[in-house]
mmCIF file of N, CA and C in Angstrom:
data_model
loop_
_atom_site.group_PDB
_atom_site.id
_atom_site.type_symbol
_atom_site.label_atom_id
_atom_site.label_comp_id
_atom_site.label_asym_id
_atom_site.label_seq_id
_atom_site.Cartn_x
_atom_site.Cartn_y
_atom_site.Cartn_z
ATOM 1 N N GLN A 185 17.288 82.461 -168.733
ATOM 2 C CA GLN A 185 16.359 82.678 -167.462
ATOM 3 C C GLN A 185 15.119 83.142 -167.267
ATOM 4 N N VAL A 186 14.298 82.745 -166.086
ATOM 5 C CA VAL A 186 12.680 82.880 -165.942
ATOM 6 C C VAL A 186 12.813 83.604 -164.829
ATOM 7 N N GLN A 187 11.578 84.469 -164.425
ATOM 8 C CA GLN A 187 11.235 84.761 -163.257
ATOM 9 C C GLN A 187 9.890 84.521 -163.240
ATOM 10 N N LEU A 188 9.087 83.775 -162.035
ATOM 11 C CA LEU A 188 8.027 83.688 -161.762
ATOM 12 C C LEU A 188 7.230 84.160 -160.881
ATOM 13 N N VAL A 189 6.120 84.807 -160.653
ATOM 14 C CA VAL A 189 5.595 85.448 -159.916
ATOM 15 C C VAL A 189 4.095 84.952 -159.458
ATOM 16 N N GLU A 190 3.637 84.428 -158.416
ATOM 17 C CA GLU A 190 2.244 83.405 -158.010
ATOM 18 C C GLU A 190 1.327 84.790 -157.528
ATOM 19 N N SER A 191 0.285 84.532 -157.691
ATOM 20 C CA SER A 191 -0.695 85.082 -157.155
ATOM 21 C C SER A 191 -2.393 84.519 -157.114
ATOM 22 N N GLY A 192 -3.152 85.062 -156.171
ATOM 23 C CA GLY A 192 -4.319 84.459 -156.071
ATOM 24 C C GLY A 192 -4.883 83.447 -155.310
ATOM 25 N N GLY A 193 -3.767 83.362 -154.231
ATOM 26 C CA GLY A 193 -3.978 82.552 -152.876
ATOM 27 C C GLY A 193 -5.225 83.340 -152.131
ATOM 28 N N GLY A 194 -5.656 82.739 -151.109
ATOM 29 C CA GLY A 194 -6.663 83.256 -150.172
ATOM 30 C C GLY A 194 -7.249 82.079 -149.426
ATOM 31 N N LEU A 195 -8.333 82.345 -148.834
ATOM 32 C CA LEU A 195 -8.954 81.961 -147.791
ATOM 33 C C LEU A 195 -10.280 81.392 -148.394
ATOM 34 N N VAL A 196 -10.643 79.999 -148.464
ATOM 35 C CA VAL A 196 -11.783 79.457 -148.848
ATOM 36 C C VAL A 196 -12.612 78.409 -148.166
ATOM 37 N N GLN A 197 -13.640 77.977 -148.061
ATOM 38 C CA GLN A 197 -14.348 76.814 -147.599
ATOM 39 C C GLN A 197 -14.266 75.677 -148.251
ATOM 40 N N ALA A 198 -14.227 74.549 -147.545
ATOM 41 C CA ALA A 198 -14.193 73.145 -148.220
ATOM 42 C C ALA A 198 -15.446 73.205 -149.108
ATOM 43 N N GLY A 199 -15.176 72.650 -150.458
ATOM 44 C CA GLY A 199 -15.966 72.323 -151.520
ATOM 45 C C GLY A 199 -16.018 73.710 -152.465
ATOM 46 N N GLY A 200 -15.267 74.821 -152.257
ATOM 47 C CA GLY A 200 -15.149 75.498 -152.655
ATOM 48 C C GLY A 200 -14.007 75.988 -153.892
ATOM 49 N N SER A 201 -14.025 76.851 -154.453
ATOM 50 C CA SER A 201 -12.908 76.996 -155.843
ATOM 51 C C SER A 201 -12.079 78.032 -155.568
ATOM 52 N N LEU A 202 -10.807 78.005 -156.192
ATOM 53 C CA LEU A 202 -10.048 79.051 -156.279
ATOM 54 C C LEU A 202 -8.959 78.894 -157.473
ATOM 55 N N ARG A 203 -8.537 80.038 -158.144
ATOM 56 C CA ARG A 203 -7.671 79.861 -159.276
ATOM 57 C C ARG A 203 -6.346 80.890 -159.093
ATOM 58 N N LEU A 204 -5.225 79.894 -158.940
ATOM 59 C CA LEU A 204 -4.129 80.707 -158.832
ATOM 60 C C LEU A 204 -3.409 81.111 -160.416
ATOM 61 N N SER A 205 -2.512 82.435 -160.147
ATOM 62 C CA SER A 205 -2.023 82.566 -161.612
ATOM 63 C C SER A 205 -0.360 82.594 -160.943
ATOM 64 N N CYS A 206 0.215 82.447 -162.413
ATOM 65 C CA CYS A 206 1.766 82.401 -162.446
ATOM 66 C C CYS A 206 2.116 83.103 -163.786
ATOM 67 N N VAL A 207 2.596 84.466 -163.393
ATOM 68 C CA VAL A 207 2.932 85.159 -164.666
ATOM 69 C C VAL A 207 4.338 85.083 -164.472
ATOM 70 N N ALA A 208 5.006 84.615 -166.039
ATOM 71 C CA ALA A 208 6.400 84.541 -166.152
ATOM 72 C C ALA A 208 6.829 85.687 -167.044
ATOM 73 N N SER A 209 8.151 85.744 -166.900
ATOM 74 C CA SER A 209 8.937 86.979 -167.585
ATOM 75 C C SER A 209 10.283 86.119 -168.184
ATOM 76 N N GLY A 210 10.680 86.426 -168.919
ATOM 77 C CA GLY A 210 12.025 86.137 -169.751
ATOM 78 C C GLY A 210 11.868 85.122 -170.751
ATOM 79 N N ARG A 211 10.682 84.273 -170.699
ATOM 80 C CA ARG A 211 10.815 83.223 -171.556
ATOM 81 C C ARG A 211 9.276 82.951 -171.925
ATOM 82 N N THR A 212 8.855 82.330 -172.968
ATOM 83 C CA THR A 212 7.498 82.129 -173.302
ATOM 84 C C THR A 212 6.967 80.937 -172.511
ATOM 85 N N VAL A 213 5.992 80.941 -171.821
ATOM 86 C CA VAL A 213 4.984 79.781 -171.235
ATOM 87 C C VAL A 213 4.630 79.056 -172.101
ATOM 88 N N SER A 214 4.303 79.034 -173.280
ATOM 89 C CA SER A 214 3.907 78.270 -174.126
ATOM 90 C C SER A 214 5.177 76.919 -174.677
ATOM 91 N N ASN A 215 5.879 77.426 -174.463
ATOM 92 C CA ASN A 215 7.424 76.789 -175.008
ATOM 93 C C ASN A 215 7.945 76.079 -173.804
ATOM 94 N N LEU A 216 7.656 76.082 -172.614
ATOM 95 C CA LEU A 216 8.335 75.569 -171.398
ATOM 96 C C LEU A 216 7.557 74.583 -170.602
ATOM 97 N N VAL A 217 7.957 73.713 -169.999
ATOM 98 C CA VAL A 217 7.339 72.872 -169.042
ATOM 99 C C VAL A 217 6.989 73.502 -167.865
ATOM 100 N N MET A 218 5.705 73.886 -167.302
ATOM 101 C CA MET A 218 5.367 74.723 -166.077
ATOM 102 C C MET A 218 4.916 73.847 -165.227
ATOM 103 N N GLY A 219 5.097 73.730 -163.923
ATOM 104 C CA GLY A 219 4.817 72.940 -162.999
ATOM 105 C C GLY A 219 4.488 73.775 -161.673
ATOM 106 N N TRP A 220 3.371 72.897 -160.962
ATOM 107 C CA TRP A 220 2.918 73.667 -159.390
ATOM 108 C C TRP A 220 3.243 72.829 -158.413
ATOM 109 N N PHE A 221 3.674 73.207 -157.411
ATOM 110 C CA PHE A 221 3.985 72.573 -156.476
ATOM 111 C C PHE A 221 3.400 72.883 -155.069
ATOM 112 N N ARG A 222 3.287 72.244 -153.918
ATOM 113 C CA ARG A 222 2.869 73.052 -152.630
ATOM 114 C C ARG A 222 3.678 72.460 -151.413
ATOM 115 N N GLN A 223 3.612 73.321 -150.595
ATOM 116 C CA GLN A 223 4.312 72.594 -149.498
ATOM 117 C C GLN A 223 3.136 73.081 -148.200
ATOM 118 N N ALA A 224 3.090 72.092 -147.364
ATOM 119 C CA ALA A 224 2.277 72.455 -145.737
ATOM 120 C C ALA A 224 3.045 72.643 -145.013
ATOM 121 N N PRO A 225 2.955 73.100 -143.959
ATOM 122 C CA PRO A 225 4.032 73.366 -142.726
ATOM 123 C C PRO A 225 4.176 72.147 -142.301
ATOM 124 N N GLY A 226 5.780 72.101 -141.901
ATOM 125 C CA GLY A 226 6.306 70.615 -141.555
ATOM 126 C C GLY A 226 6.551 69.462 -142.421
ATOM 127 N N LYS A 227 6.084 69.992 -143.680
ATOM 128 C CA LYS A 227 5.988 68.732 -144.799
ATOM 129 C C LYS A 227 6.992 69.269 -145.884
ATOM 130 N N GLU A 228 7.178 68.103 -146.466
ATOM 131 C CA GLU A 228 8.155 68.486 -147.832
ATOM 132 C C GLU A 228 7.278 68.760 -148.989
ATOM 133 N N ARG A 229 8.005 69.557 -150.028
ATOM 134 C CA ARG A 229 7.316 70.240 -151.310
ATOM 135 C C ARG A 229 6.943 69.099 -151.844
ATOM 136 N N GLU A 230 5.636 69.212 -152.452
ATOM 137 C CA GLU A 230 4.755 68.117 -153.046
ATOM 138 C C GLU A 230 4.590 68.524 -154.311
ATOM 139 N N PHE A 231 4.457 67.501 -155.586
ATOM 140 C CA PHE A 231 4.197 67.671 -156.903
ATOM 141 C C PHE A 231 2.630 67.843 -156.950
ATOM 142 N N VAL A 232 2.245 68.918 -157.917
ATOM 143 C CA VAL A 232 0.656 68.892 -157.807
ATOM 144 C C VAL A 232 0.344 68.633 -159.282
ATOM 145 N N GLY A 233 1.277 69.428 -160.178
ATOM 146 C CA GLY A 233 0.864 68.925 -161.516
ATOM 147 C C GLY A 233 1.739 69.777 -162.462
ATOM 148 N N ARG A 234 1.690 69.432 -163.657
ATOM 149 C CA ARG A 234 2.361 70.327 -164.768
ATOM 150 C C ARG A 234 1.813 70.037 -166.061
ATOM 151 N N ILE A 235 2.136 71.187 -166.852
ATOM 152 C CA ILE A 235 1.659 71.298 -168.054
ATOM 153 C C ILE A 235 2.788 71.250 -169.243
ATOM 154 N N HIS A 236 2.481 70.724 -170.440
ATOM 155 C CA HIS A 236 4.078 70.528 -171.426
ATOM 156 C C HIS A 236 3.589 71.347 -172.790
ATOM 157 N N PRO A 237 4.315 71.638 -173.243
ATOM 158 C CA PRO A 237 4.138 72.061 -174.712
ATOM 159 C C PRO A 237 3.585 70.858 -175.737
ATOM 160 N N ILE A 238 3.765 70.009 -175.486
ATOM 161 C CA ILE A 238 3.563 68.818 -176.522
ATOM 162 C C ILE A 238 2.392 67.526 -175.807
ATOM 163 N N ALA A 239 3.141 67.220 -174.218
ATOM 164 C CA ALA A 239 2.507 66.122 -173.902
ATOM 165 C C ALA A 239 1.169 66.643 -173.140
ATOM 166 N N ASN A 240 0.353 65.706 -172.557
ATOM 167 C CA ASN A 240 -0.752 66.201 -172.168
ATOM 168 C C ASN A 240 -0.835 66.462 -170.543
ATOM 169 N N PRO A 241 -1.606 67.273 -170.028
ATOM 170 C CA PRO A 241 -1.488 67.794 -168.611
ATOM 171 C C PRO A 241 -1.135 66.564 -167.660
ATOM 172 N N TYR A 242 -0.512 66.470 -166.603
ATOM 173 C CA TYR A 242 -0.102 65.625 -165.828
ATOM 174 C C TYR A 242 -0.683 66.225 -164.429
ATOM 175 N N TYR A 243 -1.293 65.364 -163.687
ATOM 176 C CA TYR A 243 -1.432 65.580 -161.851
ATOM 177 C C TYR A 243 -1.404 64.530 -161.258
ATOM 178 N N ALA A 244 -1.032 64.871 -160.019
ATOM 179 C CA ALA A 244 -0.814 64.073 -158.746
ATOM 180 C C ALA A 244 -2.103 63.292 -158.595
ATOM 181 N N ASP A 245 -1.997 62.108 -158.192
ATOM 182 C CA ASP A 245 -3.576 61.339 -157.799
ATOM 183 C C ASP A 245 -4.352 62.104 -156.886
ATOM 184 N N SER A 246 -3.643 62.810 -155.897
ATOM 185 C CA SER A 246 -4.452 63.535 -154.930
ATOM 186 C C SER A 246 -5.360 64.651 -155.138
ATOM 187 N N VAL A 247 -5.078 65.183 -156.225
ATOM 188 C CA VAL A 247 -5.706 66.628 -157.352
ATOM 189 C C VAL A 247 -6.492 65.898 -158.432
ATOM 190 N N LYS A 248 -5.821 64.977 -158.852
ATOM 191 C CA LYS A 248 -6.660 64.556 -160.500
ATOM 192 C C LYS A 248 -8.004 64.387 -160.429
ATOM 193 N N GLY A 249 -8.795 65.410 -161.418
ATOM 194 C CA GLY A 249 -10.330 65.379 -161.176
ATOM 195 C C GLY A 249 -10.909 66.714 -160.356
ATOM 196 N N ARG A 250 -9.987 67.330 -159.871
ATOM 197 C CA ARG A 250 -10.144 68.343 -159.132
ATOM 198 C C ARG A 250 -9.570 69.797 -159.641
ATOM 199 N N PHE A 251 -8.145 69.385 -160.063
ATOM 200 C CA PHE A 251 -7.467 70.850 -160.361
ATOM 201 C C PHE A 251 -7.162 70.760 -162.025
ATOM 202 N N THR A 252 -7.096 71.784 -162.515
ATOM 203 C CA THR A 252 -6.773 71.973 -163.953
ATOM 204 C C THR A 252 -5.645 73.146 -164.043
ATOM 205 N N ILE A 253 -4.840 72.749 -164.783
ATOM 206 C CA ILE A 253 -3.703 73.645 -165.074
ATOM 207 C C ILE A 253 -4.027 74.272 -166.705
ATOM 208 N N SER A 254 -3.893 75.542 -166.907
ATOM 209 C CA SER A 254 -4.125 75.971 -168.142
ATOM 210 C C SER A 254 -3.071 77.354 -168.627
ATOM 211 N N ARG A 255 -2.926 77.731 -169.711
ATOM 212 C CA ARG A 255 -2.219 78.946 -170.020
ATOM 213 C C ARG A 255 -3.049 80.096 -170.791
ATOM 214 N N ASP A 256 -2.656 81.096 -170.713
ATOM 215 C CA ASP A 256 -2.931 82.571 -171.642
ATOM 216 C C ASP A 256 -1.712 82.884 -172.075
ATOM 217 N N ASN A 257 -1.491 82.353 -173.196
ATOM 218 C CA ASN A 257 -0.201 82.978 -174.193
ATOM 219 C C ASN A 257 -0.205 84.471 -174.243
ATOM 220 N N ALA A 258 -1.498 85.397 -174.282
ATOM 221 C CA ALA A 258 -1.408 86.613 -174.652
ATOM 222 C C ALA A 258 -0.887 87.247 -173.128
ATOM 223 N N LYS A 259 -1.321 86.360 -172.281
ATOM 224 C CA LYS A 259 -0.639 87.210 -170.904
ATOM 225 C C LYS A 259 0.451 86.626 -170.475
ATOM 226 N N ASN A 260 1.025 85.542 -170.856
ATOM 227 C CA ASN A 260 2.131 84.649 -170.712
ATOM 228 C C ASN A 260 1.956 83.961 -169.256
ATOM 229 N N THR A 261 0.736 83.841 -169.003
ATOM 230 C CA THR A 261 0.323 83.265 -167.514
ATOM 231 C C THR A 261 0.050 81.794 -167.417
ATOM 232 N N VAL A 262 0.063 81.171 -166.445
ATOM 233 C CA VAL A 262 -0.197 79.722 -166.279
ATOM 234 C C VAL A 262 -0.891 79.880 -165.324
ATOM 235 N N TYR A 263 -2.059 78.955 -165.424
ATOM 236 C CA TYR A 263 -3.025 78.939 -164.078
ATOM 237 C C TYR A 263 -3.460 77.553 -163.644
ATOM 238 N N LEU A 264 -3.752 77.503 -162.046
ATOM 239 C CA LEU A 264 -4.088 76.422 -161.467
ATOM 240 C C LEU A 264 -5.331 76.529 -160.900
ATOM 241 N N GLN A 265 -6.445 76.122 -161.637
ATOM 242 C CA GLN A 265 -7.772 76.157 -161.406
ATOM 243 C C GLN A 265 -8.200 75.054 -160.247
ATOM 244 N N MET A 266 -8.382 75.542 -158.974
ATOM 245 C CA MET A 266 -8.555 74.572 -158.041
ATOM 246 C C MET A 266 -9.966 74.103 -157.590
ATOM 247 N N ASN A 267 -10.762 73.267 -157.782
ATOM 248 C CA ASN A 267 -12.156 72.974 -157.572
ATOM 249 C C ASN A 267 -12.052 71.986 -156.256
ATOM 250 N N SER A 268 -13.363 72.057 -155.551
ATOM 251 C CA SER A 268 -13.624 70.970 -154.477
ATOM 252 C C SER A 268 -12.496 70.814 -153.827
ATOM 253 N N LEU A 269 -12.559 72.056 -153.159
ATOM 254 C CA LEU A 269 -11.123 72.201 -152.320
ATOM 255 C C LEU A 269 -11.190 71.357 -150.915
ATOM 256 N N LYS A 270 -10.661 70.915 -150.332
ATOM 257 C CA LYS A 270 -10.536 69.968 -149.202
ATOM 258 C C LYS A 270 -9.789 70.885 -148.368
ATOM 259 N N PRO A 271 -10.009 70.685 -146.815
ATOM 260 C CA PRO A 271 -8.384 71.179 -145.910
ATOM 261 C C PRO A 271 -7.474 70.940 -146.257
ATOM 262 N N GLU A 272 -7.027 69.384 -146.649
ATOM 263 C CA GLU A 272 -5.813 69.032 -146.651
ATOM 264 C C GLU A 272 -4.937 69.517 -147.948
ATOM 265 N N ASP A 273 -5.515 70.444 -148.563
ATOM 266 C CA ASP A 273 -5.179 71.233 -149.673
ATOM 267 C C ASP A 273 -4.631 72.398 -149.436
ATOM 268 N N THR A 274 -5.029 72.807 -147.961
ATOM 269 C CA THR A 274 -3.965 74.119 -147.397
ATOM 270 C C THR A 274 -2.501 73.926 -147.496
ATOM 271 N N ALA A 275 -1.866 74.716 -148.172
ATOM 272 C CA ALA A 275 -0.588 74.830 -148.373
ATOM 273 C C ALA A 275 0.023 76.094 -148.888
ATOM 274 N N VAL A 276 1.219 76.588 -148.912
ATOM 275 C CA VAL A 276 1.958 77.298 -149.887
ATOM 276 C C VAL A 276 1.984 76.852 -151.372
ATOM 277 N N TYR A 277 1.761 77.474 -152.404
ATOM 278 C CA TYR A 277 1.433 76.925 -153.586
ATOM 279 C C TYR A 277 2.591 77.637 -154.501
ATOM 280 N N TYR A 278 3.621 77.110 -155.283
ATOM 281 C CA TYR A 278 4.441 77.371 -155.955
ATOM 282 C C TYR A 278 4.281 76.933 -157.468
ATOM 283 N N CYS A 279 4.573 77.873 -158.205
ATOM 284 C CA CYS A 279 5.035 77.730 -159.715
ATOM 285 C C CYS A 279 6.150 77.591 -159.817
ATOM 286 N N ALA A 280 6.654 76.522 -160.932
ATOM 287 C CA ALA A 280 7.980 76.286 -161.348
ATOM 288 C C ALA A 280 8.044 75.831 -162.875
ATOM 289 N N THR A 281 9.289 75.944 -163.050
ATOM 290 C CA THR A 281 9.552 75.841 -164.558
ATOM 291 C C THR A 281 11.345 75.434 -164.605
ATOM 292 N N LYS A 282 11.683 74.926 -165.766
ATOM 293 C CA LYS A 282 12.952 74.493 -166.042
ATOM 294 C C LYS A 282 13.487 74.824 -167.418
ATOM 295 N N ILE A 283 14.554 75.465 -167.797
ATOM 296 C CA ILE A 283 15.049 75.754 -169.224
ATOM 297 C C ILE A 283 15.729 74.555 -169.785
ATOM 298 N N ASN A 284 16.226 73.532 -169.347
ATOM 299 C CA ASN A 284 16.525 72.440 -170.066
ATOM 300 C C ASN A 284 15.796 71.590 -168.957
ATOM 301 N N ASN A 285 16.117 70.193 -169.929
ATOM 302 C CA ASN A 285 15.861 68.643 -169.190
ATOM 303 C C ASN A 285 16.166 68.711 -167.927
ATOM 304 N N GLY A 286 15.448 67.870 -166.893
ATOM 305 C CA GLY A 286 16.152 67.660 -165.633
ATOM 306 C C GLY A 286 15.112 68.407 -164.791
ATOM 307 N N PRO A 287 15.521 68.595 -163.320
ATOM 308 C CA PRO A 287 14.546 68.926 -161.910
ATOM 309 C C PRO A 287 14.017 70.374 -162.807
ATOM 310 N N PHE A 288 13.164 70.683 -161.889
ATOM 311 C CA PHE A 288 12.354 71.917 -161.622
ATOM 312 C C PHE A 288 13.649 72.897 -161.215
ATOM 313 N N ASN A 289 14.231 74.331 -161.701
ATOM 314 C CA ASN A 289 15.232 74.911 -161.041
ATOM 315 C C ASN A 289 14.665 76.380 -161.229
ATOM 316 N N TYR A 290 13.723 76.782 -161.268
ATOM 317 C CA TYR A 290 13.264 78.528 -161.295
ATOM 318 C C TYR A 290 12.170 78.093 -160.697
ATOM 319 N N TRP A 291 11.758 78.864 -159.529
ATOM 320 C CA TRP A 291 10.612 78.802 -158.494
ATOM 321 C C TRP A 291 10.163 80.171 -158.530
ATOM 322 N N GLY A 292 8.693 80.417 -158.039
ATOM 323 C CA GLY A 292 8.420 81.539 -157.745
ATOM 324 C C GLY A 292 8.328 81.817 -156.106
ATOM 325 N N GLN A 293 7.851 82.849 -155.756
ATOM 326 C CA GLN A 293 7.804 83.100 -154.251
ATOM 327 C C GLN A 293 6.734 82.422 -153.483
ATOM 328 N N GLY A 294 5.748 81.793 -153.961
ATOM 329 C CA GLY A 294 4.704 81.211 -153.257
ATOM 330 C C GLY A 294 3.362 81.915 -153.229
ATOM 331 N N THR A 295 2.352 81.544 -153.268
ATOM 332 C CA THR A 295 1.018 82.077 -152.592
ATOM 333 C C THR A 295 0.327 81.331 -151.556
ATOM 334 N N GLN A 296 -0.234 81.541 -150.383
ATOM 335 C CA GLN A 296 -0.818 81.028 -149.335
ATOM 336 C C GLN A 296 -2.249 80.587 -149.885
ATOM 337 N N VAL A 297 -2.703 79.278 -149.573
ATOM 338 C CA VAL A 297 -4.081 78.842 -149.948
ATOM 339 C C VAL A 297 -4.534 78.052 -148.542
ATOM 340 N N THR A 298 -5.471 78.659 -148.066
ATOM 341 C CA THR A 298 -6.061 77.956 -146.731
ATOM 342 C C THR A 298 -7.395 77.210 -146.840
ATOM 343 N N VAL A 299 -7.694 76.382 -146.677
ATOM 344 C CA VAL A 299 -9.151 75.901 -146.675
ATOM 345 C C VAL A 299 -9.750 75.175 -145.609
ATOM 346 N N SER A 300 -10.580 76.007 -145.038
ATOM 347 C CA SER A 300 -11.461 75.601 -143.855
ATOM 348 C C SER A 300 -12.615 74.770 -143.898
ATOM 349 N N SER A 301 -12.699 74.112 -142.571
ATOM 350 C CA SER A 301 -13.829 73.211 -142.908
ATOM 351 C C SER A 301 -15.253 73.761 -142.337
#
């Protein structure tokens, strides 16, 4: 079982940067698939990217080249570095993971990111 807590959301102007954090407890982040998702008002939750113990990081086309996922093993924390932000990036961002293969089934509470023009 894993508990996830996101933080770092806030207000930023278009073209700016923001870094989100996801602190995990109960499991070691370096041994897990850790994903980032986002959900805008009235829209379905959308996959943003994921980091894997072995495979290369993988990102949705909409954020590729702008967002980067990384780990800090000492802090058991996963980060989402967001650069060149656009108004369409505005959403609640969620950290997620899974103990076994299959869909993501452990979720954080979310953190709001608002990008103004």
